[in-house]
mmCIF file of C-alpha atoms in Angstrom:
data_model
loop_
_atom_site.group_PDB
_atom_site.id
_atom_site.type_symbol
_atom_site.label_atom_id
_atom_site.label_comp_id
_atom_site.label_asym_id
_atom_site.label_seq_id
_atom_site.Cartn_x
_atom_site.Cartn_y
_atom_site.Cartn_z
ATOM 1 C CA UNK A 1 0.000 0.000 0.000
ATOM 2 C CA UNK A 2 1.411 3.351 -0.989
ATOM 3 C CA UNK A 3 4.733 1.732 -1.988
ATOM 4 C CA UNK A 4 5.204 4.116 -4.938
ATOM 5 C CA UNK A 5 4.913 7.141 -2.694
ATOM 6 C CA UNK A 6 7.632 5.862 -0.409
ATOM 7 C CA UNK A 7 10.022 5.275 -3.325
ATOM 8 C CA UNK A 8 9.632 8.817 -4.621
ATOM 9 C CA UNK A 9 9.775 10.729 -1.368
ATOM 10 C CA UNK A 10 10.827 8.551 1.533
ATOM 11 C CA UNK A 11 14.338 7.716 0.370
ATOM 12 C CA UNK A 12 15.194 11.289 -0.504
ATOM 13 C CA UNK A 13 13.845 12.520 2.795
ATOM 14 C CA UNK A 14 15.843 10.042 4.824
ATOM 15 C CA UNK A 15 19.075 10.752 2.910
ATOM 16 C CA UNK A 16 18.609 14.500 3.270
ATOM 17 C CA UNK A 17 17.937 14.170 6.925
ATOM 18 C CA UNK A 18 21.074 12.137 7.513
ATOM 19 C CA UNK A 19 23.363 14.406 5.551
ATOM 20 C CA UNK A 20 21.715 17.444 7.000
ATOM 21 C CA UNK A 21 22.586 16.203 10.440
ATOM 22 C CA UNK A 22 26.221 15.814 9.516
ATOM 23 C CA UNK A 23 26.373 19.150 7.762
ATOM 24 C CA UNK A 24 24.697 20.876 10.690
ATOM 25 C CA UNK A 25 27.161 19.421 13.068
ATOM 26 C CA UNK A 26 30.247 19.902 10.915
ATOM 27 C CA UNK A 27 29.782 22.770 8.469
ATOM 28 C CA UNK A 28 27.064 24.825 10.132
ATOM 29 C CA UNK A 29 24.885 24.669 7.070
ATOM 30 C CA UNK A 30 21.132 24.779 7.480
ATOM 31 C CA UNK A 31 19.373 21.438 6.993
ATOM 32 C CA UNK A 32 16.232 21.532 4.907
ATOM 33 C CA UNK A 33 13.891 18.610 5.875
ATOM 34 C CA UNK A 34 11.664 17.206 3.203
ATOM 35 C CA UNK A 35 8.278 18.826 3.290
ATOM 36 C CA UNK A 36 4.912 16.992 3.153
ATOM 37 C CA UNK A 37 4.076 19.362 0.367
ATOM 38 C CA UNK A 38 5.399 16.615 -1.874
ATOM 39 C CA UNK A 39 2.078 14.843 -1.454
ATOM 40 C CA UNK A 40 0.707 16.269 -4.744
ATOM 41 C CA UNK A 41 3.622 14.616 -6.522
ATOM 42 C CA UNK A 42 2.581 11.323 -4.976
ATOM 43 C CA UNK A 43 -0.940 11.767 -6.294
ATOM 44 C CA UNK A 44 0.384 12.375 -9.760
ATOM 45 C CA UNK A 45 2.630 9.316 -9.604
ATOM 46 C CA UNK A 46 -0.390 7.157 -8.607
ATOM 47 C CA UNK A 47 -2.293 8.324 -11.666
ATOM 48 C CA UNK A 48 -5.146 9.871 -9.728
ATOM 49 C CA UNK A 49 -5.651 6.957 -7.262
ATOM 50 C CA UNK A 50 -6.620 7.829 -3.636
ATOM 51 C CA UNK A 51 -3.672 8.663 -1.382
ATOM 52 C CA UNK A 52 -2.066 5.776 0.446
ATOM 53 C CA UNK A 53 -3.030 7.224 3.825
ATOM 54 C CA UNK A 54 -6.698 7.473 2.823
ATOM 55 C CA UNK A 55 -6.648 3.910 1.568
ATOM 56 C CA UNK A 56 -5.244 2.697 4.871
ATOM 57 C CA UNK A 57 -7.856 4.549 6.911
ATOM 58 C CA UNK A 58 -10.691 3.241 4.780
ATOM 59 C CA UNK A 59 -9.420 -0.311 4.999
ATOM 60 C CA UNK A 60 -9.059 -0.139 8.795
ATOM 61 C CA UNK A 61 -12.591 1.129 9.365
ATOM 62 C CA UNK A 62 -14.035 -1.524 7.085
ATOM 63 C CA UNK A 63 -12.292 -4.568 8.559
ATOM 64 C CA UNK A 64 -12.457 -3.862 12.283
ATOM 65 C CA UNK A 65 -16.265 -3.624 12.624
ATOM 66 C CA UNK A 66 -16.671 -6.784 10.584
ATOM 67 C CA UNK A 67 -14.327 -8.635 12.907
ATOM 68 C CA UNK A 68 -16.195 -7.431 16.023
ATOM 69 C CA UNK A 69 -19.600 -8.290 14.612
ATOM 70 C CA UNK A 70 -18.432 -11.760 13.735
ATOM 71 C CA UNK A 71 -17.272 -12.390 17.285
ATOM 72 C CA UNK A 72 -20.540 -11.156 18.769
ATOM 73 C CA UNK A 73 -22.585 -13.386 16.532
ATOM 74 C CA UNK A 74 -20.964 -16.622 17.703
ATOM 75 C CA UNK A 75 -22.758 -16.957 21.071
ATOM 76 C CA UNK A 76 -26.091 -16.336 19.363
ATOM 77 C CA UNK A 77 -25.460 -19.012 16.736
ATOM 78 C CA UNK A 78 -24.448 -21.470 19.447
ATOM 79 C CA UNK A 79 -27.458 -20.809 21.643
ATOM 80 C CA UNK A 80 -29.961 -21.484 18.902
ATOM 81 C CA UNK A 81 -29.309 -25.203 19.297
ATOM 82 C CA UNK A 82 -29.090 -25.247 23.083
ATOM 83 C CA UNK A 83 -31.689 -26.763 25.308
ATOM 84 C CA UNK A 84 -34.000 -23.961 26.512
ATOM 85 C CA UNK A 85 -33.457 -25.124 30.087
ATOM 86 C CA UNK A 86 -29.791 -24.088 29.817
ATOM 87 C CA UNK A 87 -30.596 -20.445 29.053
ATOM 88 C CA UNK A 88 -30.370 -19.456 32.713
ATOM 89 C CA UNK A 89 -26.719 -20.465 32.851
ATOM 90 C CA UNK A 90 -25.765 -17.977 30.124
ATOM 91 C CA UNK A 91 -28.114 -15.111 30.942
ATOM 92 C CA UNK A 92 -25.528 -13.236 33.001
ATOM 93 C CA UNK A 93 -22.912 -13.493 30.235
ATOM 94 C CA UNK A 94 -24.996 -11.905 27.485
ATOM 95 C CA UNK A 95 -25.477 -8.172 27.165
ATOM 96 C CA UNK A 96 -29.015 -6.823 27.158
ATOM 97 C CA UNK A 97 -29.129 -6.237 23.405
ATOM 98 C CA UNK A 98 -28.111 -9.815 22.624
ATOM 99 C CA UNK A 99 -30.552 -11.229 25.180
ATOM 100 C CA UNK A 100 -33.432 -9.212 23.784
ATOM 101 C CA UNK A 101 -32.575 -10.275 20.246
ATOM 102 C CA UNK A 102 -32.636 -13.931 21.269
ATOM 103 C CA UNK A 103 -35.909 -13.812 23.193
ATOM 104 C CA UNK A 104 -38.095 -14.762 20.201
ATOM 105 C CA UNK A 105 -35.922 -17.851 19.624
ATOM 106 C CA UNK A 106 -36.752 -19.407 22.981
ATOM 107 C CA UNK A 107 -38.990 -22.439 22.900
ATOM 108 C CA UNK A 108 -42.512 -21.595 23.940
ATOM 109 C CA UNK A 109 -43.778 -23.352 27.052
ATOM 110 C CA UNK A 110 -46.602 -25.743 26.317
ATOM 111 C CA UNK A 111 -49.888 -24.896 27.977
ATOM 112 C CA UNK A 112 -50.772 -27.239 30.806
ATOM 113 C CA UNK A 113 -54.381 -26.110 30.799
ATOM 114 C CA UNK A 114 -56.946 -28.706 29.879
ATOM 115 C CA UNK A 115 -58.565 -26.145 27.567
ATOM 116 C CA UNK A 116 -55.569 -26.561 25.245
ATOM 117 C CA UNK A 117 -56.277 -30.282 24.783
ATOM 118 C CA UNK A 118 -58.337 -31.718 21.923
ATOM 119 C CA UNK A 119 -62.035 -32.086 22.735
ATOM 120 C CA UNK A 120 -62.133 -35.882 22.966
ATOM 121 C CA UNK A 121 -58.983 -36.007 25.092
ATOM 122 C CA UNK A 122 -60.335 -33.223 27.303
ATOM 123 C CA UNK A 123 -63.561 -35.133 27.866
ATOM 124 C CA UNK A 124 -61.650 -38.244 28.898
ATOM 125 C CA UNK A 125 -59.288 -36.346 31.210
ATOM 126 C CA UNK A 126 -62.193 -34.663 32.974
ATOM 127 C CA UNK A 127 -63.850 -38.039 33.477
ATOM 128 C CA UNK A 128 -60.557 -39.493 34.722
ATOM 129 C CA UNK A 129 -60.063 -36.875 37.449
ATOM 130 C CA UNK A 130 -62.638 -38.317 39.909
ATOM 131 C CA UNK A 131 -61.294 -41.800 39.248
ATOM 132 C CA UNK A 132 -57.751 -40.916 40.196
ATOM 133 C CA UNK A 133 -59.037 -39.125 43.301
ATOM 134 C CA UNK A 134 -60.657 -42.386 44.384
ATOM 135 C CA UNK A 135 -57.404 -44.277 43.801
ATOM 136 C CA UNK A 136 -55.440 -41.703 45.787
ATOM 137 C CA UNK A 137 -57.983 -41.751 48.607
ATOM 138 C CA UNK A 138 -58.282 -45.499 49.092
ATOM 139 C CA UNK A 139 -55.327 -47.244 47.468
ATOM 140 C CA UNK A 140 -52.223 -45.267 46.416
ATOM 141 C CA UNK A 141 -51.891 -41.783 47.931
ATOM 142 C CA UNK A 142 -48.154 -41.846 47.137
ATOM 143 C CA UNK A 143 -47.774 -43.662 43.787
ATOM 144 C CA UNK A 144 -44.165 -44.536 43.025
ATOM 145 C CA UNK A 145 -41.907 -44.412 39.993
ATOM 146 C CA UNK A 146 -39.043 -46.893 40.394
ATOM 147 C CA UNK A 147 -36.346 -46.415 37.725
ATOM 148 C CA UNK A 148 -33.476 -48.874 37.280
ATOM 149 C CA UNK A 149 -30.606 -48.951 34.812
ATOM 150 C CA UNK A 150 -29.914 -52.362 33.299
ATOM 151 C CA UNK A 151 -26.859 -52.427 31.061
ATOM 152 C CA UNK A 152 -26.996 -49.666 28.479
ATOM 153 C CA UNK A 153 -30.771 -49.273 28.790
ATOM 154 C CA UNK A 154 -32.968 -47.834 31.471
ATOM 155 C CA UNK A 155 -36.056 -49.713 32.651
ATOM 156 C CA UNK A 156 -38.698 -48.635 35.109
ATOM 157 C CA UNK A 157 -41.607 -49.981 37.072
ATOM 158 C CA UNK A 158 -43.795 -46.917 36.921
ATOM 159 C CA UNK A 159 -46.657 -47.360 39.351
ATOM 160 C CA UNK A 160 -47.536 -43.716 38.829
ATOM 161 C CA UNK A 161 -47.977 -43.935 35.047
ATOM 162 C CA UNK A 162 -49.768 -47.287 35.263
ATOM 163 C CA UNK A 163 -52.261 -45.718 37.652
ATOM 164 C CA UNK A 164 -52.872 -42.804 35.276
ATOM 165 C CA UNK A 165 -53.207 -45.028 32.215
ATOM 166 C CA UNK A 166 -55.667 -47.204 34.117
ATOM 167 C CA UNK A 167 -58.026 -44.353 34.984
ATOM 168 C CA UNK A 168 -57.681 -42.889 31.468
ATOM 169 C CA UNK A 169 -58.627 -46.247 29.932
ATOM 170 C CA UNK A 170 -61.609 -46.662 32.266
ATOM 171 C CA UNK A 171 -62.837 -43.151 31.492
ATOM 172 C CA UNK A 172 -62.438 -43.669 27.736
ATOM 173 C CA UNK A 173 -64.381 -46.934 27.936
ATOM 174 C CA UNK A 174 -67.257 -45.322 29.829
ATOM 175 C CA UNK A 175 -67.418 -42.509 27.253
ATOM 176 C CA UNK A 176 -67.233 -44.999 24.354
ATOM 177 C CA UNK A 177 -64.013 -43.377 23.179
ATOM 178 C CA UNK A 178 -61.932 -46.542 23.314
ATOM 179 C CA UNK A 179 -60.058 -45.644 20.128
ATOM 180 C CA UNK A 180 -58.544 -42.521 21.733
ATOM 181 C CA UNK A 181 -55.039 -43.209 22.980
ATOM 182 C CA UNK A 182 -53.540 -41.148 25.822
ATOM 183 C CA UNK A 183 -50.886 -38.602 24.922
ATOM 184 C CA UNK A 184 -48.041 -37.361 27.084
ATOM 185 C CA UNK A 185 -50.028 -34.188 27.681
ATOM 186 C CA UNK A 186 -52.990 -36.232 28.943
ATOM 187 C CA UNK A 187 -50.694 -38.045 31.362
ATOM 188 C CA UNK A 188 -49.178 -34.763 32.565
ATOM 189 C CA UNK A 189 -52.593 -33.225 33.168
ATOM 190 C CA UNK A 190 -53.873 -36.141 35.223
ATOM 191 C CA UNK A 191 -50.558 -36.555 37.022
ATOM 192 C CA UNK A 192 -50.531 -32.900 38.097
ATOM 193 C CA UNK A 193 -53.667 -33.561 40.175
ATOM 194 C CA UNK A 194 -51.796 -35.863 42.557
ATOM 195 C CA UNK A 195 -49.679 -33.304 44.460
ATOM 196 C CA UNK A 196 -52.689 -30.970 44.511
ATOM 197 C CA UNK A 197 -54.747 -33.703 46.153
ATOM 198 C CA UNK A 198 -52.183 -34.134 48.937
ATOM 199 C CA UNK A 199 -51.694 -30.369 49.302
ATOM 200 C CA UNK A 200 -55.355 -29.888 50.218
ATOM 201 C CA UNK A 201 -55.027 -32.294 53.142
ATOM 202 C CA UNK A 202 -51.797 -30.676 54.310
ATOM 203 C CA UNK A 203 -53.389 -27.209 54.267
ATOM 204 C CA UNK A 204 -56.082 -28.332 56.699
ATOM 205 C CA UNK A 205 -53.520 -30.042 58.924
ATOM 206 C CA UNK A 206 -51.366 -26.896 59.040
ATOM 207 C CA UNK A 207 -54.445 -24.847 59.881
ATOM 208 C CA UNK A 208 -55.549 -26.921 62.880
ATOM 209 C CA UNK A 209 -52.325 -28.383 64.312
ATOM 210 C CA UNK A 210 -51.403 -25.333 66.476
ATOM 211 C CA UNK A 211 -54.695 -25.303 68.391
ATOM 212 C CA UNK A 212 -54.975 -29.084 68.670
ATOM 213 C CA UNK A 213 -51.412 -29.596 69.883
ATOM 214 C CA UNK A 214 -50.898 -26.353 71.861
ATOM 215 C CA UNK A 215 -48.269 -24.746 69.671
ATOM 216 C CA UNK A 216 -48.169 -20.951 69.974
ATOM 217 C CA UNK A 217 -47.292 -18.583 67.157
ATOM 218 C CA UNK A 218 -45.014 -15.892 68.580
ATOM 219 C CA UNK A 219 -46.806 -13.321 66.415
ATOM 220 C CA UNK A 220 -49.840 -13.747 68.695
ATOM 221 C CA UNK A 221 -47.957 -12.965 71.925
ATOM 222 C CA UNK A 222 -49.261 -9.994 73.881
ATOM 223 C CA UNK A 223 -46.654 -7.372 74.782
ATOM 224 C CA UNK A 224 -43.797 -9.539 73.535
ATOM 225 C CA UNK A 225 -40.257 -8.998 74.748
ATOM 226 C CA UNK A 226 -37.065 -10.657 73.505
ATOM 227 C CA UNK A 227 -37.119 -12.882 76.588
ATOM 228 C CA UNK A 228 -40.764 -13.920 76.187
ATOM 229 C CA UNK A 229 -40.286 -14.588 72.471
ATOM 230 C CA UNK A 230 -37.286 -16.834 73.079
ATOM 231 C CA UNK A 231 -39.106 -18.608 75.914
ATOM 232 C CA UNK A 232 -42.069 -19.356 73.642
ATOM 233 C CA UNK A 233 -39.818 -20.588 70.838
ATOM 234 C CA UNK A 234 -38.089 -22.945 73.250
ATOM 235 C CA UNK A 235 -41.456 -24.146 74.579
ATOM 236 C CA UNK A 236 -42.606 -24.880 71.017
ATOM 237 C CA UNK A 237 -39.416 -26.787 70.255
ATOM 238 C CA UNK A 238 -39.787 -28.914 73.374
ATOM 239 C CA UNK A 239 -43.454 -29.493 72.595
ATOM 240 C CA UNK A 240 -42.671 -30.754 69.097
ATOM 241 C CA UNK A 241 -40.107 -33.239 70.426
ATOM 242 C CA UNK A 242 -42.729 -34.667 72.763
ATOM 243 C CA UNK A 243 -45.492 -34.658 70.138
ATOM 244 C CA UNK A 244 -43.468 -36.671 67.644
ATOM 245 C CA UNK A 245 -43.902 -39.614 70.035
ATOM 246 C CA UNK A 246 -47.495 -39.020 71.148
ATOM 247 C CA UNK A 247 -49.364 -37.028 68.472
ATOM 248 C CA UNK A 248 -51.371 -40.054 67.312
ATOM 249 C CA UNK A 249 -53.124 -40.422 70.684
ATOM 250 C CA UNK A 250 -56.439 -38.858 71.571
ATOM 251 C CA UNK A 251 -54.707 -36.832 74.295
ATOM 252 C CA UNK A 252 -50.982 -36.498 73.612
ATOM 253 C CA UNK A 253 -50.413 -35.548 77.265
ATOM 254 C CA UNK A 254 -52.268 -38.574 78.638
ATOM 255 C CA UNK A 255 -51.678 -41.545 76.379
ATOM 256 C CA UNK A 256 -53.199 -45.008 76.585
ATOM 257 C CA UNK A 257 -53.383 -47.989 74.212
ATOM 258 C CA UNK A 258 -57.125 -47.604 73.760
ATOM 259 C CA UNK A 259 -56.717 -44.055 72.389
ATOM 260 C CA UNK A 260 -54.014 -44.829 69.822
ATOM 261 C CA UNK A 261 -54.643 -43.225 66.369
ATOM 262 C CA UNK A 262 -57.721 -41.485 67.778
ATOM 263 C CA UNK A 263 -56.754 -37.818 67.924
ATOM 264 C CA UNK A 264 -59.708 -35.594 67.065
ATOM 265 C CA UNK A 265 -57.820 -33.812 64.286
ATOM 266 C CA UNK A 266 -57.947 -36.963 62.141
ATOM 267 C CA UNK A 267 -61.751 -36.943 62.203
ATOM 268 C CA UNK A 268 -61.820 -33.206 61.576
ATOM 269 C CA UNK A 269 -59.667 -33.444 58.433
ATOM 270 C CA UNK A 270 -61.638 -36.408 57.091
ATOM 271 C CA UNK A 271 -64.957 -34.630 57.589
ATOM 272 C CA UNK A 272 -63.984 -31.281 56.099
ATOM 273 C CA UNK A 273 -61.838 -32.523 53.215
ATOM 274 C CA UNK A 274 -64.180 -35.247 51.983
ATOM 275 C CA UNK A 275 -67.561 -34.228 53.452
ATOM 276 C CA UNK A 276 -67.395 -30.468 54.076
ATOM 277 C CA UNK A 277 -70.192 -28.131 53.031
ATOM 278 C CA UNK A 278 -68.195 -26.814 50.073
ATOM 279 C CA UNK A 279 -67.021 -30.249 49.001
ATOM 280 C CA UNK A 280 -70.041 -32.524 49.263
ATOM 281 C CA UNK A 281 -69.329 -33.927 45.825
ATOM 282 C CA UNK A 282 -66.472 -35.910 47.301
ATOM 283 C CA UNK A 283 -68.695 -37.859 49.694
ATOM 284 C CA UNK A 284 -69.491 -40.212 46.817
ATOM 285 C CA UNK A 285 -65.927 -41.549 47.070
ATOM 286 C CA UNK A 286 -67.148 -43.463 50.126
ATOM 287 C CA UNK A 287 -70.373 -44.758 48.581
ATOM 288 C CA UNK A 288 -71.140 -48.376 49.539
ATOM 289 C CA UNK A 289 -68.336 -48.257 52.121
ATOM 290 C CA UNK A 290 -68.922 -48.945 55.807
ATOM 291 C CA UNK A 291 -65.554 -47.817 57.151
ATOM 292 C CA UNK A 292 -62.570 -45.639 56.300
ATOM 293 C CA UNK A 293 -59.662 -47.530 54.782
ATOM 294 C CA UNK A 294 -56.419 -47.664 56.755
ATOM 295 C CA UNK A 295 -54.708 -46.197 53.682
ATOM 296 C CA UNK A 296 -56.861 -43.071 53.995
ATOM 297 C CA UNK A 297 -56.239 -42.806 57.723
ATOM 298 C CA UNK A 298 -52.472 -43.196 57.209
ATOM 299 C CA UNK A 299 -52.518 -40.378 54.649
ATOM 300 C CA UNK A 300 -54.314 -38.059 57.080
ATOM 301 C CA UNK A 301 -51.953 -38.954 59.924
ATOM 302 C CA UNK A 302 -48.797 -38.350 57.882
ATOM 303 C CA UNK A 303 -50.162 -34.949 56.800
ATOM 304 C CA UNK A 304 -50.574 -34.072 60.488
ATOM 305 C CA UNK A 305 -47.030 -35.295 61.167
ATOM 306 C CA UNK A 306 -45.725 -33.009 58.420
ATOM 307 C CA UNK A 307 -47.613 -30.043 59.886
ATOM 308 C CA UNK A 308 -46.170 -30.716 63.355
ATOM 309 C CA UNK A 309 -42.630 -30.973 61.994
ATOM 310 C CA UNK A 310 -43.017 -27.502 60.521
ATOM 311 C CA UNK A 311 -42.797 -26.209 64.099
ATOM 312 C CA UNK A 312 -39.468 -27.903 64.900
ATOM 313 C CA UNK A 313 -37.619 -24.564 65.106
ATOM 314 C CA UNK A 314 -40.288 -22.978 67.311
ATOM 315 C CA UNK A 315 -41.743 -21.105 64.354
ATOM 316 C CA UNK A 316 -43.958 -22.532 61.634
ATOM 317 C CA UNK A 317 -41.690 -23.060 58.616
ATOM 318 C CA UNK A 318 -43.402 -24.645 55.615
ATOM 319 C CA UNK A 319 -42.313 -28.123 54.538
ATOM 320 C CA UNK A 320 -43.251 -29.689 51.227
ATOM 321 C CA UNK A 321 -45.638 -32.620 51.504
ATOM 322 C CA UNK A 322 -44.104 -34.659 48.692
ATOM 323 C CA UNK A 323 -43.452 -38.295 47.866
ATOM 324 C CA UNK A 324 -39.731 -37.767 48.427
ATOM 325 C CA UNK A 325 -40.236 -36.188 51.855
ATOM 326 C CA UNK A 326 -43.020 -38.299 53.343
ATOM 327 C CA UNK A 327 -43.501 -41.579 51.484
ATOM 328 C CA UNK A 328 -41.266 -43.447 53.957
ATOM 329 C CA UNK A 329 -43.151 -41.977 56.933
ATOM 330 C CA UNK A 330 -46.471 -42.880 55.294
ATOM 331 C CA UNK A 331 -45.339 -46.500 54.878
ATOM 332 C CA UNK A 332 -44.269 -46.691 58.529
ATOM 333 C CA UNK A 333 -47.608 -45.321 59.724
ATOM 334 C CA UNK A 334 -49.564 -47.705 57.496
ATOM 335 C CA UNK A 335 -47.472 -50.599 58.793
ATOM 336 C CA UNK A 336 -48.279 -49.595 62.391
ATOM 337 C CA UNK A 337 -51.987 -49.325 61.584
ATOM 338 C CA UNK A 338 -51.994 -52.810 60.107
ATOM 339 C CA UNK A 339 -50.240 -54.192 63.176
ATOM 340 C CA UNK A 340 -52.898 -52.504 65.297
ATOM 341 C CA UNK A 341 -55.550 -54.101 63.094
ATOM 342 C CA UNK A 342 -53.933 -57.546 63.431
ATOM 343 C CA UNK A 343 -53.755 -57.114 67.212
ATOM 344 C CA UNK A 344 -57.430 -56.164 67.394
ATOM 345 C CA UNK A 345 -58.408 -59.148 65.238
ATOM 346 C CA UNK A 346 -56.392 -61.439 67.497
ATOM 347 C CA UNK A 347 -58.026 -60.022 70.612
ATOM 348 C CA UNK A 348 -61.438 -60.885 69.222
ATOM 349 C CA UNK A 349 -60.515 -64.287 67.789
ATOM 350 C CA UNK A 350 -58.324 -65.632 70.575
ATOM 351 C CA UNK A 351 -59.130 -63.666 73.697
ATOM 352 C CA UNK A 352 -62.863 -63.212 73.423
ATOM 353 C CA UNK A 353 -62.843 -59.435 73.124
ATOM 354 C CA UNK A 354 -66.342 -58.110 72.550
ATOM 355 C CA UNK A 355 -65.291 -55.410 70.138
ATOM 356 C CA UNK A 356 -62.661 -54.926 67.480
ATOM 357 C CA UNK A 357 -61.057 -51.605 68.385
ATOM 358 C CA UNK A 358 -59.595 -50.949 64.942
ATOM 359 C CA UNK A 359 -62.680 -51.860 62.927
ATOM 360 C CA UNK A 360 -64.944 -49.946 65.308
ATOM 361 C CA UNK A 361 -62.805 -46.837 64.957
ATOM 362 C CA UNK A 362 -62.764 -47.073 61.150
ATOM 363 C CA UNK A 363 -66.560 -47.342 61.120
ATOM 364 C CA UNK A 364 -66.951 -44.499 63.594
ATOM 365 C CA UNK A 365 -64.815 -42.177 61.457
ATOM 366 C CA UNK A 366 -67.033 -42.655 58.407
ATOM 367 C CA UNK A 367 -70.302 -42.600 60.327
ATOM 368 C CA UNK A 368 -69.388 -39.347 62.075
ATOM 369 C CA UNK A 369 -68.220 -37.698 58.844
ATOM 370 C CA UNK A 370 -71.503 -38.519 57.143
ATOM 371 C CA UNK A 371 -73.499 -37.253 60.108
ATOM 372 C CA UNK A 372 -71.575 -33.974 60.228
ATOM 373 C CA UNK A 373 -71.770 -33.322 56.488
ATOM 374 C CA UNK A 374 -74.129 -30.429 55.775
ATOM 375 C CA UNK A 375 -76.316 -29.838 52.740
ATOM 376 C CA UNK A 376 -75.576 -33.320 51.485
ATOM 377 C CA UNK A 377 -76.997 -33.555 47.941
ATOM 378 C CA UNK A 378 -79.319 -36.417 47.130
ATOM 379 C CA UNK A 379 -77.471 -37.100 43.901
ATOM 380 C CA UNK A 380 -73.980 -36.295 42.771
ATOM 381 C CA UNK A 381 -73.739 -33.179 40.633
ATOM 382 C CA UNK A 382 -71.299 -32.920 37.776
ATOM 383 C CA UNK A 383 -67.971 -31.399 38.773
ATOM 384 C CA UNK A 384 -67.562 -27.726 38.091
ATOM 385 C CA UNK A 385 -71.295 -26.928 38.242
ATOM 386 C CA UNK A 386 -72.153 -24.745 41.202
ATOM 387 C CA UNK A 387 -69.522 -26.112 43.581
ATOM 388 C CA UNK A 388 -65.817 -25.934 44.267
ATOM 389 C CA UNK A 389 -63.834 -28.720 42.657
ATOM 390 C CA UNK A 390 -61.649 -30.885 44.860
ATOM 391 C CA UNK A 391 -58.552 -29.540 43.163
ATOM 392 C CA UNK A 392 -59.571 -25.882 42.976
ATOM 393 C CA UNK A 393 -57.638 -24.963 46.097
ATOM 394 C CA UNK A 394 -57.768 -21.156 45.890
ATOM 395 C CA UNK A 395 -60.475 -20.940 48.543
ATOM 396 C CA UNK A 396 -58.636 -23.356 50.816
ATOM 397 C CA UNK A 397 -55.356 -21.458 50.461
ATOM 398 C CA UNK A 398 -57.182 -18.214 51.260
ATOM 399 C CA UNK A 399 -58.749 -19.834 54.318
ATOM 400 C CA UNK A 400 -55.379 -21.103 55.510
ATOM 401 C CA UNK A 401 -53.746 -17.696 55.005
ATOM 402 C CA UNK A 402 -56.544 -15.906 56.847
ATOM 403 C CA UNK A 403 -56.338 -18.212 59.847
ATOM 404 C CA UNK A 404 -52.562 -18.350 60.071
ATOM 405 C CA UNK A 405 -51.936 -14.635 59.618
ATOM 406 C CA UNK A 406 -49.797 -15.221 56.523
ATOM 407 C CA UNK A 407 -50.423 -14.058 52.992
#
């Protein structure tokens, strides 16, 4: 670039400068440095082409932005093929302009609303909801997914999915839609009802545990002081430790074998959750039954256990009522109930007992719940017509918040 200009002017300038330096030092002659006024000569030598300096400036401006743009575009090209779940890892690295430009490329979340499902699938799912509620109430409140890896392949015994497919198939058969096969979205919709079902029970347990078991919220203390607050927290902590051994008895402070599993809160939760005035539709889940299943009682008891454990620090700190957290405790409680049942059966069969304590209690629970149910409809109405659905928990959450002083 500009090589011709350097040949015509640069060499002469350098030579003149060198000799001028010698002359100035030796002979006292004045050194005349080459002037940049020679530039017009350069233009003439280049036959009217742009000056070398202009060419260099133009080239520099043109290349550098291209290079920078190319570097900025690489993260965007890479992220187009990334899993959308990984976006959070890179969000802090991208500038705001790049992030905004990539927003439209993100995968849209699929709607989990049943209104987004095809009409025939929606009809089946709606018919399957009551069926899975019955299964959760009486048979499998904590369905399990057991995944094992065998060699290069993964196999699973999925009790959860089998349960969902079973109720979907039954609902499709009743609606004469046997040719409709369940989709993954159908399975997700029905499956999402399971944690909601358990959450409703836990909400009631959390609401009533403090009064039933004498746990005091420090926010309700009158004229609290640091000393009185700490004293109450310590009292709550000590109370929880004691309750974890006695909460199943009718009176946790005065236990006896005849009052085991008979605390009043168990009856209260059963009555309100399955037979309450707002939820009478659910009473049909116990049609033709003469007693409450031990599975149902174990589910209620473990929900109460979870609500008590929330007070372990002296304050009520929410704990998730999930399969992972409470399935093992549920199994232990159910095992104890069945031992109690076996003991009662043995007392009648071998020792001439006049009453079976376990069976009598199961019958009493159901009989009392039915007697306390108000406005019991003669026939079951269709879900969603003039009543609150079992899984529409907004009202229950509002009730819990109002009674616990939390929003």
